């Protein structure tokens, strides 16, 4: 009735002293075991199921094997996947073979087993053992399974950490919320990991112990710890955190993170997330906690404000802050109103000397959630670090999501996606508006979404989930495909599984590794800035298009400029992001409209094009060479020298002046001055 409900333990030998002490010999090794029952009549079992793992090694004098492990928490229903986390004293990965059986108990002990999957985070090896046989009195209640090596996967190697969380001894120090942490080191970082707790965890004056797995982070320099503010008593006073690599027997295996502060919206600075610097024998110098001031300016256009929950993530040259809620403004009681500037303070450790980018967004909740953001300014003390108006152009990730063709496959829940590459991640994004249909995630339908993000490199995996909201939330996900035109690649992620609390492994979230990469048409991102004139009747309701001409006769297709808001209104400056053919240095621009709509006449002031060629491309080198020649001679018509000299080596700019009216049928109801014709 306590802890993880186990009645038997393997206890490694540990040196005397505090909980930070190293093991003398041996270490815990964790294994993730998934048992899939076949989807056929009477496939489930009422019996107790056990498993034995074997490893034959040429180096070892005799084979290793585990004891008989009873998989007590499994239901083993028809078509289900039961998942178990076990800890053994021996390293058995890769497993050579396994024995699995049932004890023939209960009213329906016969069992048809589909397969067993074993994953060891410490080696990164995932093995599949296929059965597809009955385990019963007629065919035998036990089977010995051999790995199908064609199905073996090598994931990123992980390491196991023992975590001790010390809650303070103050009044009301405990919390009912879900606690998470993220670990940062000199070689990498982990995702945010929730500490799976049982009832009574994180109580006043209590020490709670956990085991977690992270990528190989190297020497830690900070941890970010927080909670989701759920439960009746969410406020928490954290005294300190201890972490130790379970497989490391050195004196440098343990690290301490001092806190001694509240994580509560009713205490201290009202923050529920803290970043704590690492201390320990392996740490040369303990990093400082810095305060970053974030000034957010909401635009002055109509309906610019929002009542949604806004968050931001600061990315420094060495680490990031993670998503932080911008809830308590020091400037206004009700933040993010039209024309307001709201200031927030975020505490962080080890971001580096500069801030490279800011990710900011909101959750779309509450009426009138749409928000017009003008700019974000970040500084530490008196040093200005970044102004978001100068941020780099983002890449487009075209996401196709296929819902399976099985009964009840569709969902009305909210779906979220995070894309991981070898250079970073997009952060979790809600898949809200499908370009294929209004009612998304229906049975046997493919929905299309567009995600804009800084370059995260070659895609490696995705994390997709839904929140279980609305009736019939269960969802059968077939696959996800992500096309990255600027890379000329499409990344395929095969799922073919349920995300449902009543099906398979009953999970609503899954990480999916890359299945296949295919080539697609290669394009580059263009940022097109259009300024409509400020004279009477300057705006247009017509459909505007552009076509870009480059060197060697290359040109893009005629491409419409579309937006979900009213476009090309009087005096309005608008930005568009297009993925188009790389035409090299821009020679000219063709722009026009189709003459449709009431008041089609349009007074165009100017257009600026920002072209981003990929590093190392021939067209980029040619563009830079041409730019150098232009600097030595008279400025070429159609180009803005100031834009070329802004220090962005990957960009080519064109500034096309117009200041002319464009109309298909002469003067319209929007009157224009004679001089503009």
XYZ file of C-alpha atoms in Angstrom, residues 6 30-36 49 51 69-76 81-87 100 111 116-119 505:
32
model
C 6.682 -3.698 -4.456
C 16.216 0.293 -15.416
C 14.226 -1.404 -18.157
C 10.989 -0.384 -19.835
C 8.921 -3.422 -20.842
C 5.856 -3.240 -23.108
C 3.703 -6.344 -23.471
C 1.189 -6.376 -26.318
C 2.129 -13.100 -16.002
C 9.046 -12.715 -17.401
C 9.656 -11.031 -12.472
C 5.905 -10.947 -11.900
C 4.173 -8.258 -13.982
C 1.534 -7.569 -11.352
C 0.003 -4.299 -12.534
C -0.876 -5.516 -16.040
C -4.434 -6.082 -17.253
C -3.493 -8.005 -20.436
C -0.337 -2.728 -24.427
C 0.746 -3.024 -20.791
C 3.833 -1.111 -19.720
C 6.159 -1.907 -16.826
C 9.207 -0.159 -15.356
C 11.580 -2.580 -13.618
C 14.955 -2.137 -11.949
C 7.441 -15.285 -20.593
C -3.514 -15.852 -23.505
C 7.260 -7.950 -26.054
C 9.373 -4.783 -26.408
C 12.282 -4.109 -24.030
C 14.007 -0.725 -23.861
C -1.108 1.472 -23.191
